[in-house]
Short mmCIF file of C-alpha atoms in Angstrom, two decimals:
data_model
loop_
_atom_site.label_atom_id
_atom_site.label_comp_id
_atom_site.label_asym_id
_atom_site.label_seq_id
_atom_site.Cartn_x
_atom_site.Cartn_y
_atom_site.Cartn_z
CA UNK A 19 61.72 -55.68 -76.39
CA UNK A 20 60.76 -55.36 -72.48
CA UNK A 21 57.85 -57.13 -71.44
CA UNK A 22 54.83 -55.44 -70.93
CA UNK A 23 54.61 -54.24 -67.42
CA UNK A 24 51.68 -54.00 -65.02
CA UNK A 25 50.56 -53.22 -61.30
CA UNK A 26 48.88 -55.40 -59.17
CA UNK A 27 48.14 -54.97 -55.57
CA UNK A 28 49.70 -58.23 -54.07
CA UNK A 29 51.37 -60.85 -55.86
CA UNK A 30 51.63 -63.53 -52.62
CA UNK A 31 49.81 -66.28 -54.56
CA UNK A 32 51.50 -68.44 -57.37
CA UNK A 33 48.17 -67.92 -59.64
CA UNK A 34 45.95 -64.89 -59.57
CA UNK A 35 43.35 -63.32 -61.33
CA UNK A 36 43.95 -59.79 -63.04
CA UNK A 37 41.34 -56.85 -62.46
CA UNK A 38 39.15 -55.89 -65.33
CA UNK A 39 40.78 -53.00 -66.71
CA UNK A 40 44.41 -54.73 -66.73
CA UNK A 41 42.76 -58.04 -68.26
CA UNK A 42 41.30 -55.82 -71.08
CA UNK A 43 44.56 -53.92 -71.75
CA UNK A 44 46.48 -57.48 -71.70
CA UNK A 45 44.10 -59.22 -73.56
CA UNK A 46 41.91 -56.72 -76.06
CA UNK A 47 44.81 -53.95 -76.47
CA UNK A 48 48.13 -56.13 -76.49
CA UNK A 49 46.55 -59.18 -77.93
CA UNK A 50 48.23 -61.58 -75.35
CA UNK A 51 47.27 -65.43 -75.57
CA UNK A 52 47.60 -68.03 -73.16
CA UNK A 53 51.24 -68.93 -72.71
CA UNK A 54 52.41 -65.17 -73.14
CA UNK A 55 54.24 -63.49 -70.40
CA UNK A 56 53.76 -60.29 -68.39
CA UNK A 57 55.63 -58.43 -66.01
CA UNK A 58 53.78 -57.33 -62.81
CA UNK A 59 54.73 -55.34 -59.97
CA UNK A 60 52.95 -54.89 -56.28
CA UNK A 61 54.48 -51.34 -55.96
CA UNK A 62 56.45 -52.60 -52.71
CA UNK A 63 59.75 -53.33 -54.50
CA UNK A 64 58.52 -57.11 -56.17
CA UNK A 65 58.71 -57.58 -59.77
CA UNK A 66 57.51 -61.22 -61.14
CA UNK A 67 57.33 -62.50 -64.66
CA UNK A 68 53.54 -63.94 -64.90
CA UNK A 69 52.61 -66.43 -67.80
CA UNK A 70 48.88 -65.83 -69.07
CA UNK A 71 46.88 -69.26 -68.37
CA UNK A 72 43.19 -67.75 -69.03
CA UNK A 73 43.17 -65.05 -71.66
CA UNK A 74 39.92 -64.17 -70.47
CA UNK A 75 39.31 -60.16 -71.63
CA UNK A 76 37.41 -59.78 -68.27
CA UNK A 77 39.53 -61.85 -65.82
CA UNK A 78 42.68 -62.66 -67.78
CA UNK A 79 44.21 -65.55 -65.26
CA UNK A 80 48.39 -65.85 -64.88
CA UNK A 81 50.76 -68.06 -63.16
CA UNK A 82 53.72 -66.50 -61.45
CA UNK A 83 57.20 -67.09 -62.29
CA UNK A 84 60.54 -66.02 -60.94
CA UNK A 85 60.46 -63.03 -58.93
CA UNK A 86 62.88 -60.32 -58.31
CA UNK A 87 63.26 -57.61 -55.03
CA UNK A 88 64.48 -54.40 -54.95
CA UNK A 89 65.52 -52.57 -52.12
CA UNK A 90 63.17 -49.59 -51.16
CA UNK A 91 65.14 -46.24 -53.27
CA UNK A 92 67.49 -44.39 -51.12
CA UNK A 93 67.55 -41.44 -49.86
CA UNK A 94 63.95 -42.05 -48.75
CA UNK A 95 62.20 -38.38 -49.58
CA UNK A 96 58.55 -37.36 -48.41
CA UNK A 97 57.06 -34.19 -50.13
CA UNK A 98 54.36 -32.60 -47.90
CA UNK A 99 52.84 -30.11 -50.12
CA UNK A 100 49.42 -28.22 -50.00
CA UNK A 101 46.62 -28.97 -52.46
CA UNK A 102 46.37 -26.45 -55.06
CA UNK A 103 43.14 -24.91 -56.62
CA UNK A 104 44.22 -26.06 -60.25
CA UNK A 105 43.93 -29.96 -60.09
CA UNK A 106 45.98 -30.49 -63.27
CA UNK A 107 48.96 -28.78 -61.49
CA UNK A 108 48.78 -31.21 -58.84
CA UNK A 109 48.32 -34.02 -60.85
CA UNK A 110 51.59 -33.24 -62.90
CA UNK A 111 53.49 -32.71 -59.57
CA UNK A 112 52.41 -36.59 -58.77
CA UNK A 113 53.62 -37.75 -61.65
CA UNK A 114 56.87 -35.87 -61.75
CA UNK A 115 57.52 -36.61 -58.05
CA UNK A 116 56.90 -40.36 -58.65
CA UNK A 117 59.33 -40.46 -61.66
CA UNK A 118 62.30 -38.69 -59.34
CA UNK A 119 61.57 -41.56 -56.79
CA UNK A 120 59.65 -39.42 -53.94
CA UNK A 121 58.68 -42.17 -51.30
CA UNK A 122 55.94 -40.35 -49.43
CA UNK A 123 53.59 -37.54 -50.77
CA UNK A 124 51.29 -35.90 -48.06
CA UNK A 125 48.79 -33.34 -49.53
CA UNK A 126 48.56 -30.69 -46.90
CA UNK A 127 46.06 -28.29 -45.49
CA UNK A 128 47.23 -24.88 -44.53
CA UNK A 129 45.68 -22.13 -43.65
CA UNK A 130 45.77 -20.59 -46.85
CA UNK A 131 44.95 -23.66 -48.81
CA UNK A 132 42.20 -23.33 -51.16
CA UNK A 133 40.47 -26.84 -50.94
CA UNK A 134 39.74 -28.59 -53.57
CA UNK A 135 37.97 -32.03 -54.06
CA UNK A 136 40.67 -35.19 -53.53
CA UNK A 137 40.14 -38.34 -55.35
CA UNK A 138 42.54 -40.36 -54.03
CA UNK A 139 41.75 -43.43 -56.33
CA UNK A 140 42.45 -41.13 -59.33
CA UNK A 141 45.61 -39.54 -58.06
CA UNK A 142 46.81 -43.01 -57.15
CA UNK A 143 46.32 -44.01 -60.76
CA UNK A 144 48.67 -41.27 -61.55
CA UNK A 145 51.16 -42.51 -59.31
CA UNK A 146 50.93 -46.08 -60.58
CA UNK A 147 51.00 -45.04 -64.32
CA UNK A 148 53.94 -42.85 -63.80
CA UNK A 149 55.92 -45.53 -61.70
CA UNK A 150 55.34 -48.57 -64.54
CA UNK A 151 56.07 -45.82 -67.12
CA UNK A 152 59.60 -45.27 -65.46
CA UNK A 153 60.12 -48.70 -64.94
CA UNK A 154 60.14 -48.45 -61.01
CA UNK A 155 58.51 -51.27 -58.80
CA UNK A 156 58.07 -48.85 -55.62
CA UNK A 157 54.91 -47.10 -55.62
CA UNK A 158 54.84 -43.78 -53.72
CA UNK A 159 52.61 -43.56 -50.54
CA UNK A 160 49.75 -41.20 -51.19
CA UNK A 161 48.15 -39.93 -47.74
CA UNK A 162 44.94 -38.39 -47.57
CA UNK A 163 44.76 -34.55 -47.23
CA UNK A 164 45.52 -33.71 -43.83
CA UNK A 165 46.23 -30.23 -41.56
CA UNK A 166 49.62 -29.04 -41.40
CA UNK A 167 49.34 -28.75 -37.63
CA UNK A 168 48.56 -32.41 -37.27
CA UNK A 169 51.45 -33.59 -39.88
CA UNK A 170 54.35 -31.45 -38.09
CA UNK A 171 53.69 -34.04 -35.27
CA UNK A 172 53.68 -37.12 -37.33
CA UNK A 173 57.80 -37.46 -37.33
CA UNK A 174 59.12 -40.21 -39.05
CA UNK A 175 62.13 -38.45 -41.28
CA UNK A 176 65.52 -37.50 -39.85
CA UNK A 177 65.47 -34.38 -41.52
CA UNK A 178 62.57 -31.75 -41.92
CA UNK A 179 62.82 -28.74 -43.95
CA UNK A 180 60.28 -26.00 -44.85
CA UNK A 181 60.40 -23.97 -47.73
CA UNK A 182 58.55 -20.56 -47.78
CA UNK A 183 58.90 -17.21 -49.15
CA UNK A 184 58.91 -14.74 -46.59
CA UNK A 185 61.81 -12.39 -45.42
CA UNK A 186 62.73 -14.25 -42.38
CA UNK A 187 66.12 -16.26 -41.77
CA UNK A 188 66.50 -19.26 -44.36
CA UNK A 189 69.35 -21.65 -45.36
CA UNK A 190 70.04 -22.64 -48.82
CA UNK A 191 68.62 -26.47 -49.58
CA UNK A 192 71.08 -27.14 -52.31
CA UNK A 193 73.79 -26.61 -49.40
CA UNK A 194 72.14 -28.12 -46.94
CA UNK A 195 71.32 -31.56 -48.99
CA UNK A 196 75.20 -31.50 -50.21
CA UNK A 197 76.10 -33.11 -46.78
CA UNK A 198 72.76 -34.80 -45.81
CA UNK A 199 72.89 -38.42 -44.42
CA UNK A 200 69.36 -40.08 -44.14
CA UNK A 201 65.64 -39.66 -44.96
CA UNK A 202 63.89 -36.28 -45.29
CA UNK A 203 60.44 -34.50 -45.26
CA UNK A 204 60.05 -30.74 -47.02
CA UNK A 205 56.77 -29.06 -46.48
CA UNK A 206 55.76 -26.76 -49.11
CA UNK A 207 53.04 -24.03 -48.80
CA UNK A 208 50.00 -22.80 -50.83
CA UNK A 209 50.09 -20.35 -53.29
CA UNK A 210 49.65 -17.86 -50.81
CA UNK A 211 52.37 -19.03 -48.82
CA UNK A 212 52.66 -20.27 -45.37
CA UNK A 213 51.31 -17.81 -42.36
CA UNK A 214 54.09 -16.66 -39.94
CA UNK A 215 52.21 -18.57 -37.39
CA UNK A 216 52.53 -21.93 -39.53
CA UNK A 217 56.30 -21.12 -39.99
CA UNK A 218 56.51 -20.46 -36.22
CA UNK A 219 54.71 -23.63 -35.52
CA UNK A 220 57.09 -25.47 -37.74
CA UNK A 221 60.43 -24.20 -35.90
CA UNK A 222 59.47 -25.18 -32.72
CA UNK A 223 58.96 -28.75 -34.29
CA UNK A 224 62.70 -28.30 -35.55
CA UNK A 225 62.04 -27.75 -39.05
CA UNK A 226 64.74 -25.87 -40.87
CA UNK A 227 63.44 -22.85 -42.80
CA UNK A 228 64.91 -23.03 -46.25
CA UNK A 229 64.87 -21.46 -49.56
CA UNK A 230 64.42 -23.35 -53.04
CA UNK A 231 66.90 -21.52 -55.37
CA UNK A 232 66.87 -17.68 -56.47
CA UNK A 233 63.46 -17.31 -58.29
CA UNK A 234 59.90 -17.49 -57.21
CA UNK A 235 58.41 -20.93 -57.53
CA UNK A 236 55.23 -21.74 -57.92
CA UNK A 237 53.69 -24.49 -55.41
CA UNK A 238 54.21 -27.49 -57.69
CA UNK A 239 57.61 -26.14 -59.28
CA UNK A 240 58.69 -26.00 -55.45
CA UNK A 241 58.09 -29.21 -54.57
CA UNK A 242 59.84 -30.94 -57.81
CA UNK A 243 62.76 -28.74 -57.17
CA UNK A 244 62.56 -30.12 -53.24
CA UNK A 245 62.36 -33.50 -54.27
CA UNK A 246 65.34 -33.17 -56.78
CA UNK A 247 67.43 -31.66 -54.51
CA UNK A 248 66.93 -34.51 -51.66
CA UNK A 249 66.58 -37.27 -54.16
CA UNK A 250 69.83 -36.22 -56.54
CA UNK A 251 72.51 -35.72 -53.81
CA UNK B 19 50.13 -5.01 -53.30
CA UNK B 20 52.75 -5.18 -55.89
CA UNK B 21 52.21 -3.35 -59.08
CA UNK B 22 50.36 -5.61 -62.10
CA UNK B 23 53.49 -6.83 -64.19
CA UNK B 24 53.67 -6.38 -67.80
CA UNK B 25 56.29 -7.57 -70.77
CA UNK B 26 56.76 -4.99 -73.51
CA UNK B 27 59.23 -5.67 -75.77
CA UNK B 28 61.49 -2.57 -75.71
CA UNK B 29 61.35 0.26 -72.85
CA UNK B 30 63.72 2.66 -74.55
CA UNK B 31 61.79 5.82 -75.12
CA UNK B 32 60.22 7.34 -72.15
CA UNK B 33 56.56 7.16 -73.49
CA UNK B 34 54.88 4.45 -75.31
CA UNK B 35 51.64 2.82 -76.37
CA UNK B 36 51.17 -0.96 -74.90
CA UNK B 37 49.93 -3.55 -77.43
CA UNK B 38 46.40 -4.45 -77.89
CA UNK B 39 46.31 -7.18 -75.72
CA UNK B 40 48.38 -5.77 -72.68
CA UNK B 41 46.00 -2.47 -72.91
CA UNK B 42 42.88 -4.48 -72.94
CA UNK B 43 44.26 -6.51 -69.77
CA UNK B 44 45.54 -3.18 -67.97
CA UNK B 45 42.45 -0.91 -68.91
CA UNK B 46 39.24 -3.12 -68.92
CA UNK B 47 40.39 -6.42 -67.00
CA UNK B 48 42.18 -4.30 -64.16
CA UNK B 49 40.46 -1.08 -64.50
CA UNK B 50 43.39 0.94 -64.55
CA UNK B 51 42.81 4.43 -64.94
CA UNK B 52 45.00 7.71 -65.96
CA UNK B 53 47.42 8.43 -63.43
CA UNK B 54 47.57 4.68 -62.26
CA UNK B 55 51.23 2.81 -62.04
CA UNK B 56 52.20 -0.33 -63.97
CA UNK B 57 55.08 -2.23 -63.93
CA UNK B 58 57.19 -3.28 -66.90
CA UNK B 59 59.84 -5.55 -67.97
CA UNK B 60 61.72 -5.99 -71.39
CA UNK B 61 62.78 -9.32 -70.36
CA UNK B 62 66.42 -7.98 -71.10
CA UNK B 63 67.01 -7.13 -67.16
CA UNK B 64 65.34 -3.51 -66.90
CA UNK B 65 62.01 -2.89 -64.91
CA UNK B 66 60.28 0.18 -65.07
CA UNK B 67 57.87 1.88 -63.42
CA UNK B 68 54.89 3.30 -65.86
CA UNK B 69 52.46 5.76 -65.19
CA UNK B 70 49.28 5.53 -67.57
CA UNK B 71 48.79 8.69 -69.46
CA UNK B 72 45.66 7.59 -71.46
CA UNK B 73 43.29 4.63 -70.50
CA UNK B 74 42.69 3.68 -73.78
CA UNK B 75 41.58 -0.02 -73.86
CA UNK B 76 43.30 -0.45 -77.37
CA UNK B 77 45.88 1.38 -77.32
CA UNK B 78 46.93 2.36 -73.52
CA UNK B 79 49.58 5.01 -73.46
CA UNK B 80 52.13 5.65 -70.24
CA UNK B 81 55.27 7.55 -69.43
CA UNK B 82 58.16 5.78 -67.93
CA UNK B 83 59.06 6.84 -64.58
CA UNK B 84 62.21 4.91 -62.52
CA UNK B 85 64.16 2.18 -63.96
CA UNK B 86 66.15 -0.77 -62.12
CA UNK B 87 68.50 -3.11 -63.71
CA UNK B 88 68.98 -6.50 -62.87
CA UNK B 89 72.15 -8.43 -63.54
CA UNK B 90 71.65 -11.72 -65.81
CA UNK B 91 71.30 -14.50 -63.50
CA UNK B 92 74.01 -17.13 -62.90
CA UNK B 93 75.03 -19.27 -63.67
CA UNK B 94 73.75 -19.49 -67.22
CA UNK B 95 72.05 -22.61 -67.74
CA UNK B 96 71.03 -23.56 -71.50
CA UNK B 97 68.71 -26.62 -72.36
CA UNK B 98 68.84 -28.26 -75.77
CA UNK B 99 65.79 -30.38 -75.36
CA UNK B 100 64.48 -32.77 -78.50
CA UNK B 101 60.68 -31.94 -79.32
CA UNK B 102 58.40 -34.53 -77.98
CA UNK B 103 55.08 -35.70 -79.49
CA UNK B 104 52.70 -34.32 -76.62
CA UNK B 105 52.98 -30.46 -77.16
CA UNK B 106 51.52 -29.78 -73.73
CA UNK B 107 54.43 -31.78 -71.95
CA UNK B 108 56.58 -29.20 -73.91
CA UNK B 109 55.34 -26.25 -73.00
CA UNK B 110 55.18 -27.49 -69.88
CA UNK B 111 58.69 -27.67 -70.02
CA UNK B 112 59.01 -24.03 -71.09
CA UNK B 113 56.89 -22.94 -68.10
CA UNK B 114 59.28 -24.85 -65.57
CA UNK B 115 62.30 -23.85 -67.00
CA UNK B 116 61.66 -20.25 -67.13
CA UNK B 117 60.27 -20.28 -63.59
CA UNK B 118 63.93 -22.21 -62.35
CA UNK B 119 65.73 -19.36 -64.49
CA UNK B 120 67.21 -21.50 -67.30
CA UNK B 121 68.38 -18.26 -70.30
CA UNK B 122 68.26 -20.27 -73.27
CA UNK B 123 66.21 -23.19 -74.92
CA UNK B 124 67.08 -24.85 -78.12
CA UNK B 125 64.56 -27.45 -79.23
CA UNK B 126 66.27 -30.22 -81.03
CA UNK B 127 65.44 -32.62 -84.34
CA UNK B 128 67.15 -35.70 -83.40
CA UNK B 129 67.14 -38.70 -85.40
CA UNK B 130 64.22 -39.95 -83.32
CA UNK B 131 62.79 -36.83 -82.78
CA UNK B 132 58.92 -37.34 -83.85
CA UNK B 133 58.61 -33.72 -85.26
CA UNK B 134 55.72 -31.73 -84.35
CA UNK B 135 54.56 -28.48 -85.78
CA UNK B 136 56.57 -25.61 -83.57
CA UNK B 137 54.71 -22.48 -82.88
CA UNK B 138 57.37 -19.82 -81.89
CA UNK B 139 55.10 -17.22 -80.68
CA UNK B 140 52.54 -19.63 -78.60
CA UNK B 141 55.60 -20.92 -77.16
CA UNK B 142 57.25 -17.58 -76.31
CA UNK B 143 54.28 -16.59 -74.68
CA UNK B 144 54.27 -19.00 -72.33
CA UNK B 145 57.96 -18.22 -71.44
CA UNK B 146 56.45 -14.30 -70.99
CA UNK B 147 53.78 -15.56 -68.82
CA UNK B 148 56.11 -17.68 -66.72
CA UNK B 149 58.68 -15.02 -66.69
CA UNK B 150 56.08 -12.38 -65.09
CA UNK B 151 54.64 -14.86 -62.91
CA UNK B 152 57.68 -15.70 -61.38
CA UNK B 153 58.74 -11.89 -61.34
CA UNK B 154 61.83 -12.24 -63.06
CA UNK B 155 62.93 -9.77 -65.59
CA UNK B 156 65.05 -11.80 -67.81
CA UNK B 157 63.11 -13.86 -70.22
CA UNK B 158 64.92 -17.03 -72.07
CA UNK B 159 65.83 -16.85 -75.30
CA UNK B 160 63.79 -19.79 -77.10
CA UNK B 161 65.59 -20.63 -80.23
CA UNK B 162 63.83 -22.26 -83.60
CA UNK B 163 64.59 -26.03 -83.56
CA UNK B 164 67.28 -26.82 -84.99
CA UNK B 165 69.52 -30.41 -85.84
CA UNK B 166 71.19 -31.84 -83.32
CA UNK B 167 74.46 -32.29 -85.34
CA UNK B 168 74.19 -28.60 -86.07
CA UNK B 169 73.64 -27.68 -82.44
CA UNK B 170 76.82 -29.25 -81.48
CA UNK B 171 78.89 -26.94 -83.67
CA UNK B 172 77.69 -23.63 -82.05
CA UNK B 173 79.62 -23.68 -78.83
CA UNK B 174 78.89 -20.44 -76.55
CA UNK B 175 78.95 -22.29 -73.03
CA UNK B 176 81.92 -23.20 -70.52
CA UNK B 177 80.76 -26.75 -70.41
CA UNK B 178 78.21 -29.26 -71.88
CA UNK B 179 76.68 -32.28 -70.96
CA UNK B 180 74.38 -35.21 -72.98
CA UNK B 181 71.98 -37.34 -70.73
CA UNK B 182 70.98 -40.50 -72.41
CA UNK B 183 70.28 -44.13 -71.15
CA UNK B 184 72.30 -45.89 -72.98
CA UNK B 185 74.68 -48.69 -71.06
CA UNK B 186 77.99 -46.54 -71.54
CA UNK B 187 80.36 -44.78 -69.64
CA UNK B 188 78.61 -41.78 -67.86
CA UNK B 189 79.01 -39.41 -64.85
CA UNK B 190 76.97 -38.12 -61.97
CA UNK B 191 75.61 -34.83 -63.49
CA UNK B 192 74.99 -34.35 -59.42
CA UNK B 193 78.46 -34.95 -58.41
CA UNK B 194 79.89 -33.06 -61.68
CA UNK B 195 77.79 -30.04 -60.77
CA UNK B 196 78.65 -29.30 -57.70
CA UNK B 197 82.14 -27.89 -58.71
CA UNK B 198 81.37 -26.56 -61.42
CA UNK B 199 82.21 -22.89 -62.49
CA UNK B 200 80.49 -20.84 -65.19
CA UNK B 201 77.84 -21.43 -67.75
CA UNK B 202 76.65 -24.96 -69.30
CA UNK B 203 74.68 -26.63 -71.89
CA UNK B 204 72.73 -29.78 -71.46
CA UNK B 205 71.53 -31.80 -74.49
CA UNK B 206 68.40 -34.09 -73.67
CA UNK B 207 66.93 -36.64 -76.33
CA UNK B 208 63.83 -37.76 -77.40
CA UNK B 209 61.72 -40.17 -76.18
CA UNK B 210 63.48 -43.01 -77.97
CA UNK B 211 66.88 -41.45 -76.66
CA UNK B 212 69.87 -40.35 -78.69
CA UNK B 213 71.03 -42.90 -81.23
CA UNK B 214 74.89 -44.28 -80.61
CA UNK B 215 76.20 -42.51 -83.42
CA UNK B 216 74.44 -38.97 -81.76
CA UNK B 217 76.29 -39.85 -78.84
CA UNK B 218 79.48 -40.62 -80.42
CA UNK B 219 79.47 -37.12 -82.21
CA UNK B 220 78.97 -35.24 -78.98
CA UNK B 221 81.87 -37.15 -77.33
CA UNK B 222 83.83 -36.00 -80.17
CA UNK B 223 82.90 -32.30 -79.64
CA UNK B 224 83.76 -32.79 -75.63
CA UNK B 225 80.33 -32.89 -74.41
CA UNK B 226 80.45 -35.31 -71.31
CA UNK B 227 77.81 -38.13 -71.12
CA UNK B 228 76.18 -37.82 -67.72
CA UNK B 229 73.17 -39.61 -65.96
CA UNK B 230 70.11 -37.77 -64.22
CA UNK B 231 69.38 -39.73 -60.57
CA UNK B 232 68.77 -43.45 -60.51
CA UNK B 233 65.44 -43.18 -62.53
CA UNK B 234 64.18 -43.29 -65.63
CA UNK B 235 62.94 -40.14 -66.57
CA UNK B 236 60.60 -38.83 -69.45
CA UNK B 237 62.12 -36.42 -71.94
CA UNK B 238 60.57 -33.06 -70.32
CA UNK B 239 61.40 -34.32 -66.85
CA UNK B 240 64.89 -34.98 -67.67
CA UNK B 241 65.31 -31.38 -68.77
CA UNK B 242 63.83 -30.15 -65.25
CA UNK B 243 66.28 -32.30 -63.49
CA UNK B 244 69.07 -30.90 -65.28
CA UNK B 245 67.83 -27.31 -64.96
CA UNK B 246 67.76 -27.90 -61.63
CA UNK B 247 71.17 -29.72 -60.82
CA UNK B 248 72.70 -26.60 -63.07
CA UNK B 249 70.89 -23.92 -61.58
CA UNK B 250 70.77 -24.43 -58.03
CA UNK B 251 74.05 -25.69 -56.96
#
């Protein structure tokens, strides 16, 4: 039986106190006692076995034992994706992107984005759950929403792609991803697609226009197709 | 502006009456009148422009004009996937598989499947909505749930794969899919995975054991990863 697996922001010290939610889960839900072991990750590649030293159900204390370090998953993939009106579809995207091992997610504000509230804490918790559920120890970095034009200038990835549906020249991401080396970012537009001007701006920043298969996809589906094509290559 | 797009079981005759739900949508929601055009598909490759001849909101009648035929999407992909406890996760899988262009879906009853009610009508309506939404005219065939052992004997696909998490020999579906010709079926197990005996039975039916990337995936995510790897190649 695998040890129950939890997230903690920082595992530098040798002894630490779990937050109230985690304490409750460990002590009250799982009925763990002093001397029992759990597994912790900091979401930055470290896993540590922790032994309970105080089974207080609000402030459970643990002593950290052996640690293990995992390298960052390769290839590094970032999905920069427009916010969408339907929050549960966006949350679904976050869960699946995490399972697939995407490293960074940038919520985009495009010209046709129908802006919605963005609750970073709530959405980050979805990433944490999905990371733990899939037994990973790297938490995707979730940025705050940013203007598409600004994100184009951020850089940091070897390859840049933009998925759109206009009848302009586009290459197949399937074909391109086959021989790709290094990290990549894909831009996915809102339900109404990127505007011509946005695509033009992307091309001027050396972003390659791509299509994602031969069917018309919803925003969140396009994000997942791109993530899989770039991660599983 | 694209014509509103609807599904109808059969478009053989030149005049026909829409069912009550569709009539209501066309006449009451979209306020279409006699003489207005809509687009119909039978989900078997045919699209037809239909002109309203009676805007009755329960029995809207139309006359079929020009028809267009699209070939079945290639490559043909079937996902045979265990039912899962959480119905909304299974429904999500159906929607995404349709968007991606999967041709057949077989709900599997495996040894560790936690059986749930299966409402064919409700689930088929999800497929229809997703087909229309993604502007396709081929509706995936949704089978009724069947025992894994029985489905292994059905045949009908050029290549057969089984995704599992046991530490047995497996090949990478990404690598295999690169040079694949022809149709394929992938078997995806329940949350608790296939049993050793089920995998053994599959291997005896010339099914190739595969892994889907380097992370641990939920059942419905594994189904989508397999669908994308086999459809977008």
